[in-house]
Amino acid sequence: MYMKKYPCVYMRGGTSKAVFFHEKDLPEDRSLWDEIFMKVMGTPDVKQIDGMGGTVSSTSKIAIISPSDREDVDVNYTFKQVDIVIPRVDGSANCGNISSAVGPFAIDEGLVKAVEPITVVRVLNTNTNKIIEEHVRVEDGHAMVHGDEVIKGVPGTGSRIDMYFEDPAGSKTGKLFPTGNKRDIFDVPGYGEIEVTVLDCSNPMVFIRAKDLGIKGTELVELNQNKDVMEHIERIRCIAALKCGFVEKWEDARTKSTSAPKVSIISDPQDYIDMDKNEVKAEAMDICCRAISVGSLHKAYPMTVAVGTGAAARIPGTIVNDIAKPAPDQDIIKIGHSSGVTEVDVKMDGERVIKGGVTRTARRIMDGWVYVRD
């Protein structure tokens, strides 16, 4: 029995990796896609040994690209998060890091004409129906790879990509604050009441104070071993999914809404040692954050969550604003995370989020065919 094969490109975007497909190379029947994507990644299996997944959420991702028929958009981009231990593919949210690889992919694949020195690629993320504008450095007709840009969580340097998430509020729920409140009190079964902020900006997310979980907020992968705290976080996330209207019962979010909402654990600026054993100083950040993605600590910080964190930091009344305390005209919010400090540039009109800007690097790792078993 022969295996099926599909042309693809394996790319790093920011601090994540994904298998990229042209939509035209996939079956017209989209109901077949999820099964293909799980086989591509080797899911379900904690090792993902029979596929291309890297055993963590940031390396178990899929991107599907196609030309757009909209005049204001160059390409359409659909993101899929492939779970690891359960047979599920979640398309309810976007990945900001993988978004950064869409522009270079589109240029190198001939979907967008290369214009030196910078090609502007306008991307419609179909998960959120939001536009991302990407400014990609170009040389000799291809997206540049080499450069002096450093992003925390990726070794070495690369070519700078400037990304702007346009009008990011209400990506899935249609509201910046899905519950109608800037802060809510959740009564968490087995744990009691806790104050949170639920925000939908580039992606839905819930913010939780580290101290309310009984942790410092500087923890790294050891947090995954704290089963009680991780269960507390997951129950909060599930209740937030219910409040956002993603599930009818909060318990269902464990299997039916695994990627949305995202989780950010926030605390005051503080010193810590990051994933690369570098010392990060409190004065380098406005807020200390840890992200939880598909049940585990994110080893950097999702870019969509960075945009949302920056927006929440600038809106009085959120628990994020309480900690960050930015000046009224402070556009740049510095976020201390597992791999260092990332800056997000948030443009506001009062409490309306105009756009959020971040800087990333990306590159093609391999291209060819991926084989899946029937």
Short mmCIF file of C-alpha atoms in Angstrom, two decimals:
data_model
loop_
_atom_site.label_atom_id
_atom_site.label_comp_id
_atom_site.label_asym_id
_atom_site.label_seq_id
_atom_site.Cartn_x
_atom_site.Cartn_y
_atom_site.Cartn_z
CA MET A 1 0.00 0.00 0.00
CA TYR A 2 1.43 3.37 -1.05
CA MET A 3 1.38 6.42 1.16
CA LYS A 4 -0.13 9.70 0.02
CA LYS A 5 2.17 12.66 -0.40
CA TYR A 6 1.58 16.42 -0.39
CA PRO A 7 3.93 19.24 -1.42
CA CYS A 8 4.76 21.50 1.48
CA VAL A 9 7.25 23.91 3.02
CA TYR A 10 8.49 23.69 6.61
CA MET A 11 9.03 27.19 8.01
CA ARG A 12 9.97 28.92 11.21
CA GLY A 13 7.96 31.99 11.98
CA GLY A 14 9.13 33.85 15.06
CA THR A 15 9.35 31.33 17.90
CA SER A 16 7.12 28.73 16.22
CA LYS A 17 7.35 26.28 13.32
CA ALA A 18 4.67 25.08 10.90
CA VAL A 19 4.13 23.00 7.81
CA PHE A 20 2.89 25.31 5.05
CA PHE A 21 0.57 24.09 2.29
CA HIS A 22 -0.85 25.76 -0.79
CA GLU A 23 -4.59 25.32 -0.49
CA LYS A 24 -4.67 24.09 -4.10
CA ASP A 25 -2.50 21.11 -3.11
CA LEU A 26 -4.96 19.89 -0.48
CA PRO A 27 -8.21 18.00 -1.15
CA GLU A 28 -11.17 20.16 -2.18
CA ASP A 29 -13.16 18.40 0.52
CA ARG A 30 -12.06 20.28 3.63
CA SER A 31 -13.56 17.65 5.90
CA LEU A 32 -10.52 15.54 5.02
CA TRP A 33 -7.99 18.13 6.13
CA ASP A 34 -7.89 17.53 9.88
CA GLU A 35 -7.09 13.85 9.47
CA ILE A 36 -4.27 14.75 7.07
CA PHE A 37 -2.87 17.37 9.42
CA MET A 38 -2.88 15.00 12.40
CA LYS A 39 -0.99 12.40 10.36
CA VAL A 40 1.48 15.06 9.18
CA MET A 41 2.22 15.95 12.81
CA GLY A 42 2.06 12.42 14.24
CA THR A 43 -0.90 13.15 16.51
CA PRO A 44 -2.09 11.76 18.89
CA ASP A 45 1.21 10.78 20.47
CA VAL A 46 3.12 12.57 23.20
CA LYS A 47 6.31 11.96 21.16
CA GLN A 48 4.74 12.71 17.75
CA ILE A 49 7.35 10.22 16.59
CA ASP A 50 5.58 9.27 13.35
CA GLY A 51 5.23 12.83 12.08
CA MET A 52 6.79 16.28 11.90
CA GLY A 53 5.45 17.61 15.20
CA GLY A 54 7.98 18.69 17.81
CA THR A 55 6.01 17.60 20.92
CA VAL A 56 5.09 21.15 22.01
CA SER A 57 2.29 23.42 20.80
CA SER A 58 4.68 25.89 19.13
CA THR A 59 5.97 23.16 16.79
CA SER A 60 2.68 21.41 16.02
CA LYS A 61 1.16 23.91 13.61
CA ILE A 62 -0.20 24.08 10.06
CA ALA A 63 -0.62 27.03 7.67
CA ILE A 64 -2.73 26.95 4.50
CA ILE A 65 -2.12 29.72 1.96
CA SER A 66 -4.04 30.82 -1.13
CA PRO A 67 -4.27 33.91 -3.37
CA SER A 68 -6.94 36.38 -2.31
CA ASP A 69 -9.65 37.82 -4.54
CA ARG A 70 -9.94 40.91 -2.35
CA GLU A 71 -8.37 44.10 -3.72
CA ASP A 72 -6.96 45.07 -0.32
CA VAL A 73 -5.45 41.63 0.41
CA ASP A 74 -2.65 39.66 -1.27
CA VAL A 75 -3.07 36.22 0.27
CA ASN A 76 -5.43 34.32 2.54
CA TYR A 77 -3.94 32.41 5.45
CA THR A 78 -5.66 29.78 7.56
CA PHE A 79 -3.99 28.56 10.74
CA LYS A 80 -4.49 25.16 12.37
CA GLN A 81 -3.22 24.16 15.81
CA VAL A 82 -2.72 20.40 15.96
CA ASP A 83 -3.05 18.99 19.44
CA ILE A 84 -0.47 16.49 20.64
CA VAL A 85 -2.10 14.06 23.07
CA ILE A 86 -5.69 14.17 21.79
CA PRO A 87 -6.84 13.74 18.17
CA ARG A 88 -7.91 17.32 17.58
CA VAL A 89 -7.14 20.12 15.14
CA ASP A 90 -8.24 23.55 16.34
CA GLY A 91 -8.89 26.36 13.87
CA SER A 92 -10.55 28.73 16.32
CA ALA A 93 -7.59 31.08 16.70
CA ASN A 94 -4.60 32.52 14.85
CA CYS A 95 -0.88 32.21 15.59
CA GLY A 96 0.98 35.51 15.41
CA ASN A 97 4.41 33.90 15.17
CA ILE A 98 3.43 31.71 12.21
CA SER A 99 1.77 34.76 10.65
CA SER A 100 5.23 36.29 10.30
CA ALA A 101 6.29 33.51 7.91
CA VAL A 102 3.31 34.04 5.58
CA GLY A 103 4.83 37.10 3.89
CA PRO A 104 8.18 35.43 3.11
CA PHE A 105 6.36 32.27 1.94
CA ALA A 106 4.08 34.26 -0.35
CA ILE A 107 7.03 36.10 -1.91
CA ASP A 108 9.22 33.04 -2.40
CA GLU A 109 6.31 31.01 -3.80
CA GLY A 110 5.49 33.71 -6.36
CA LEU A 111 2.12 34.63 -4.88
CA VAL A 112 3.30 38.20 -4.33
CA LYS A 113 5.70 40.10 -6.59
CA ALA A 114 9.05 40.75 -4.93
CA VAL A 115 9.83 44.47 -4.71
CA GLU A 116 13.18 45.60 -3.33
CA PRO A 117 14.14 46.65 -0.74
CA ILE A 118 10.86 46.01 1.12
CA THR A 119 7.80 44.14 -0.10
CA VAL A 120 4.55 44.84 1.72
CA VAL A 121 2.34 41.75 1.95
CA ARG A 122 -1.24 42.13 3.13
CA VAL A 123 -2.49 38.91 4.69
CA LEU A 124 -6.07 38.01 5.59
CA ASN A 125 -6.16 35.58 8.49
CA THR A 126 -9.32 33.59 7.86
CA ASN A 127 -9.52 32.33 11.46
CA THR A 128 -10.15 35.86 12.75
CA ASN A 129 -11.10 37.68 9.53
CA LYS A 130 -8.43 40.25 10.39
CA ILE A 131 -5.71 41.75 8.18
CA ILE A 132 -2.02 41.58 9.01
CA GLU A 133 0.34 43.85 7.08
CA GLU A 134 3.87 42.50 6.79
CA HIS A 135 6.93 44.49 5.66
CA VAL A 136 9.43 41.93 4.36
CA ARG A 137 13.02 42.76 3.37
CA VAL A 138 13.75 41.43 -0.13
CA GLU A 139 16.94 40.79 -2.08
CA ASP A 140 17.41 39.21 -5.53
CA GLY A 141 13.73 38.39 -5.78
CA HIS A 142 13.53 36.47 -2.51
CA ALA A 143 12.67 37.20 1.10
CA MET A 144 15.87 37.95 2.98
CA VAL A 145 16.95 35.53 5.68
CA HIS A 146 20.16 37.09 6.98
CA GLY A 147 20.12 40.26 9.03
CA ASP A 148 20.93 41.68 12.43
CA GLU A 149 17.49 41.43 14.04
CA VAL A 150 17.37 39.51 17.31
CA ILE A 151 14.13 38.11 18.70
CA LYS A 152 14.02 36.48 22.10
CA GLY A 153 13.54 32.74 21.89
CA VAL A 154 15.38 32.23 18.58
CA PRO A 155 19.17 31.73 18.41
CA GLY A 156 21.24 34.07 16.25
CA THR A 157 19.95 36.87 14.06
CA GLY A 158 17.74 37.22 11.01
CA SER A 159 16.11 39.63 8.60
CA ARG A 160 13.62 41.95 10.27
CA ILE A 161 9.92 41.56 9.46
CA ASP A 162 7.63 44.34 10.68
CA MET A 163 4.08 43.13 11.35
CA TYR A 164 0.98 45.19 12.00
CA PHE A 165 -2.22 43.56 13.23
CA GLU A 166 -4.90 45.94 11.95
CA ASP A 167 -8.08 46.65 13.94
CA PRO A 168 -7.42 43.53 16.06
CA ALA A 169 -10.28 43.86 18.54
CA GLY A 170 -13.08 41.29 18.46
CA SER A 171 -11.21 38.69 16.43
CA LYS A 172 -13.59 35.85 17.39
CA THR A 173 -16.30 37.33 19.59
CA GLY A 174 -16.81 40.71 17.90
CA LYS A 175 -16.01 42.50 21.16
CA LEU A 176 -12.79 43.77 22.74
CA PHE A 177 -14.20 42.69 26.11
CA PRO A 178 -16.33 39.58 25.42
CA THR A 179 -17.95 39.56 28.88
CA GLY A 180 -18.76 43.26 28.70
CA ASN A 181 -16.43 43.91 31.63
CA LYS A 182 -12.82 44.99 31.99
CA ARG A 183 -12.48 42.55 34.89
CA ASP A 184 -14.55 39.64 36.10
CA ILE A 185 -14.76 37.41 39.16
CA PHE A 186 -14.83 33.73 38.22
CA ASP A 187 -16.03 31.17 40.76
CA VAL A 188 -13.73 28.30 39.83
CA PRO A 189 -14.98 24.85 40.89
CA GLY A 190 -12.63 23.39 43.49
CA TYR A 191 -10.64 26.63 43.83
CA GLY A 192 -12.98 29.50 44.65
CA GLU A 193 -13.17 33.04 43.33
CA ILE A 194 -10.49 34.73 41.26
CA GLU A 195 -10.32 38.06 39.42
CA VAL A 196 -9.43 38.02 35.70
CA THR A 197 -9.56 40.13 32.57
CA VAL A 198 -10.97 38.53 29.41
CA LEU A 199 -9.92 40.26 26.20
CA ASP A 200 -10.38 39.52 22.48
CA CYS A 201 -7.63 41.31 20.58
CA SER A 202 -5.91 39.39 17.74
CA ASN A 203 -7.03 36.32 19.68
CA PRO A 204 -9.27 35.76 22.70
CA MET A 205 -7.27 35.56 25.94
CA VAL A 206 -7.67 35.55 29.69
CA PHE A 207 -5.26 37.30 32.06
CA ILE A 208 -4.63 35.91 35.55
CA ARG A 209 -2.44 37.38 38.30
CA ALA A 210 0.38 35.04 39.28
CA LYS A 211 -0.08 35.82 42.97
CA ASP A 212 -3.73 34.72 42.78
CA LEU A 213 -2.50 31.32 41.59
CA GLY A 214 -0.01 31.12 44.45
CA ILE A 215 3.05 31.40 42.18
CA LYS A 216 5.72 34.04 41.57
CA GLY A 217 5.20 34.54 37.84
CA THR A 218 8.83 33.86 36.94
CA GLU A 219 8.41 30.09 36.63
CA LEU A 220 9.53 28.30 33.49
CA VAL A 221 8.94 24.68 32.41
CA GLU A 222 8.80 23.55 36.04
CA LEU A 223 5.32 25.09 36.06
CA ASN A 224 4.15 22.17 33.89
CA GLN A 225 4.90 19.81 36.78
CA ASN A 226 2.73 21.74 39.23
CA LYS A 227 -0.42 19.78 38.49
CA ASP A 228 -2.62 21.66 40.94
CA VAL A 229 -1.76 25.10 39.56
CA MET A 230 -2.03 23.89 35.96
CA GLU A 231 -5.48 22.44 36.72
CA HIS A 232 -6.50 25.75 38.31
CA ILE A 233 -5.34 27.60 35.18
CA GLU A 234 -7.16 25.20 32.87
CA ARG A 235 -10.43 25.56 34.76
CA ILE A 236 -10.14 29.35 34.55
CA ARG A 237 -9.46 29.06 30.82
CA CYS A 238 -12.45 26.77 30.35
CA ILE A 239 -14.76 29.19 32.19
CA ALA A 240 -13.43 32.02 29.99
CA ALA A 241 -14.24 29.89 26.92
CA LEU A 242 -17.80 29.54 28.23
CA LYS A 243 -18.07 33.30 28.84
CA CYS A 244 -16.83 33.90 25.26
CA GLY A 245 -19.53 31.60 23.88
CA PHE A 246 -17.14 28.95 22.54
CA VAL A 247 -18.75 26.08 24.49
CA GLU A 248 -22.05 25.40 26.24
CA LYS A 249 -20.44 23.83 29.31
CA TRP A 250 -17.11 24.92 30.72
CA GLU A 251 -15.90 21.33 30.96
CA ASP A 252 -16.24 20.95 27.17
CA ALA A 253 -13.48 23.48 26.51
CA ARG A 254 -10.88 20.85 27.46
CA THR A 255 -11.58 19.06 24.18
CA LYS A 256 -13.69 21.43 22.07
CA SER A 257 -11.83 24.74 22.49
CA THR A 258 -8.23 23.83 23.24
CA SER A 259 -6.63 26.88 21.58
CA ALA A 260 -9.05 29.63 22.57
CA PRO A 261 -8.88 31.51 24.74
CA LYS A 262 -5.14 31.84 25.31
CA VAL A 263 -3.83 32.33 28.86
CA SER A 264 -1.41 34.94 30.18
CA ILE A 265 -0.18 34.89 33.76
CA ILE A 266 0.86 38.39 34.80
CA SER A 267 2.96 39.85 37.59
CA ASP A 268 4.96 42.94 38.51
CA PRO A 269 8.28 43.49 36.71
CA GLN A 270 10.89 41.30 38.40
CA ASP A 271 14.30 39.76 37.84
CA TYR A 272 14.52 36.19 36.54
CA ILE A 273 16.61 33.77 34.50
CA ASP A 274 15.08 33.02 31.10
CA MET A 275 14.96 29.79 29.05
CA ASP A 276 18.41 30.50 27.59
CA LYS A 277 19.91 31.06 31.07
CA ASN A 278 20.16 34.81 30.52
CA GLU A 279 19.43 37.23 33.33
CA VAL A 280 16.40 39.42 32.67
CA LYS A 281 16.12 42.55 34.80
CA ALA A 282 12.91 44.04 36.14
CA GLU A 283 13.78 47.47 34.75
CA ALA A 284 13.80 46.05 31.20
CA MET A 285 10.05 45.38 31.24
CA ASP A 286 6.68 46.96 31.98
CA ILE A 287 5.07 43.68 32.97
CA CYS A 288 6.19 40.09 33.58
CA CYS A 289 4.17 37.45 31.73
CA ARG A 290 3.98 33.72 31.21
CA ALA A 291 1.77 32.21 28.51
CA ILE A 292 0.04 28.83 28.67
CA SER A 293 -0.62 27.21 25.30
CA VAL A 294 -2.55 23.95 24.88
CA GLY A 295 -1.93 22.97 28.48
CA SER A 296 1.79 23.78 28.76
CA LEU A 297 4.04 26.75 29.36
CA HIS A 298 4.86 28.58 26.13
CA LYS A 299 8.63 28.80 25.85
CA ALA A 300 8.43 32.39 24.59
CA TYR A 301 5.24 34.46 24.16
CA PRO A 302 2.61 34.25 21.39
CA MET A 303 2.57 37.39 19.24
CA THR A 304 -1.22 37.63 19.17
CA VAL A 305 -1.15 37.52 22.97
CA ALA A 306 1.57 40.18 22.95
CA VAL A 307 -0.72 42.49 20.96
CA GLY A 308 -3.56 41.78 23.37
CA THR A 309 -1.31 42.31 26.38
CA GLY A 310 -0.16 45.64 25.01
CA ALA A 311 -3.74 46.73 24.41
CA ALA A 312 -4.92 45.60 27.85
CA ALA A 313 -1.96 47.39 29.43
CA ARG A 314 -3.12 50.66 27.89
CA ILE A 315 -6.76 50.43 28.96
CA PRO A 316 -7.51 51.61 32.50
CA GLY A 317 -9.64 49.19 34.47
CA THR A 318 -7.97 45.95 33.38
CA ILE A 319 -5.82 43.96 35.76
CA VAL A 320 -3.03 44.28 33.16
CA ASN A 321 -3.16 48.08 33.35
CA ASP A 322 -3.00 47.87 37.15
CA ILE A 323 0.42 46.21 36.87
CA ALA A 324 1.95 47.87 33.79
CA LYS A 325 0.88 51.43 34.65
CA PRO A 326 1.96 52.93 31.29
CA ALA A 327 2.01 56.66 30.65
CA PRO A 328 -1.09 57.89 28.74
CA ASP A 329 0.90 58.35 25.51
CA GLN A 330 3.13 55.26 25.89
CA ASP A 331 2.75 53.20 22.71
CA ILE A 332 5.55 50.70 23.41
CA ILE A 333 4.83 48.06 26.04
CA LYS A 334 7.74 45.85 27.09
CA ILE A 335 6.74 42.30 27.99
CA GLY A 336 9.07 40.08 30.00
CA HIS A 337 8.43 36.43 29.11
CA SER A 338 10.01 32.97 29.23
CA SER A 339 12.68 33.81 26.64
CA GLY A 340 13.39 37.46 27.38
CA VAL A 341 11.69 40.78 26.62
CA THR A 342 9.52 41.59 23.60
CA GLU A 343 8.25 45.02 22.66
CA VAL A 344 4.79 45.57 21.21
CA ASP A 345 3.77 48.89 19.62
CA VAL A 346 0.06 49.51 20.26
CA LYS A 347 -1.70 52.44 18.61
CA MET A 348 -4.89 53.49 20.38
CA ASP A 349 -7.73 55.94 19.81
CA GLY A 350 -9.11 56.26 23.28
CA GLU A 351 -9.96 52.66 24.13
CA ARG A 352 -10.16 51.56 20.49
CA VAL A 353 -7.19 49.52 19.32
CA ILE A 354 -6.10 50.83 15.90
CA LYS A 355 -3.25 48.37 15.38
CA GLY A 356 -0.57 46.40 17.16
CA GLY A 357 2.95 46.14 15.78
CA VAL A 358 5.61 43.54 16.50
CA THR A 359 8.93 42.57 14.94
CA ARG A 360 9.78 39.00 13.97
CA THR A 361 12.16 36.96 11.84
CA ALA A 362 11.29 33.90 9.75
CA ARG A 363 12.90 31.48 7.38
CA ARG A 364 12.31 28.45 5.18
CA ILE A 365 13.75 25.30 6.74
CA MET A 366 12.88 22.73 4.08
CA ASP A 367 10.58 22.09 1.18
CA GLY A 368 9.47 18.96 -0.63
CA TRP A 369 6.83 16.33 0.05
CA VAL A 370 5.33 15.11 3.29
CA TYR A 371 4.13 11.50 3.30
CA VAL A 372 1.10 10.32 5.26
CA ARG A 373 -0.29 6.84 5.71
CA ASP A 374 -3.74 6.00 4.43
#
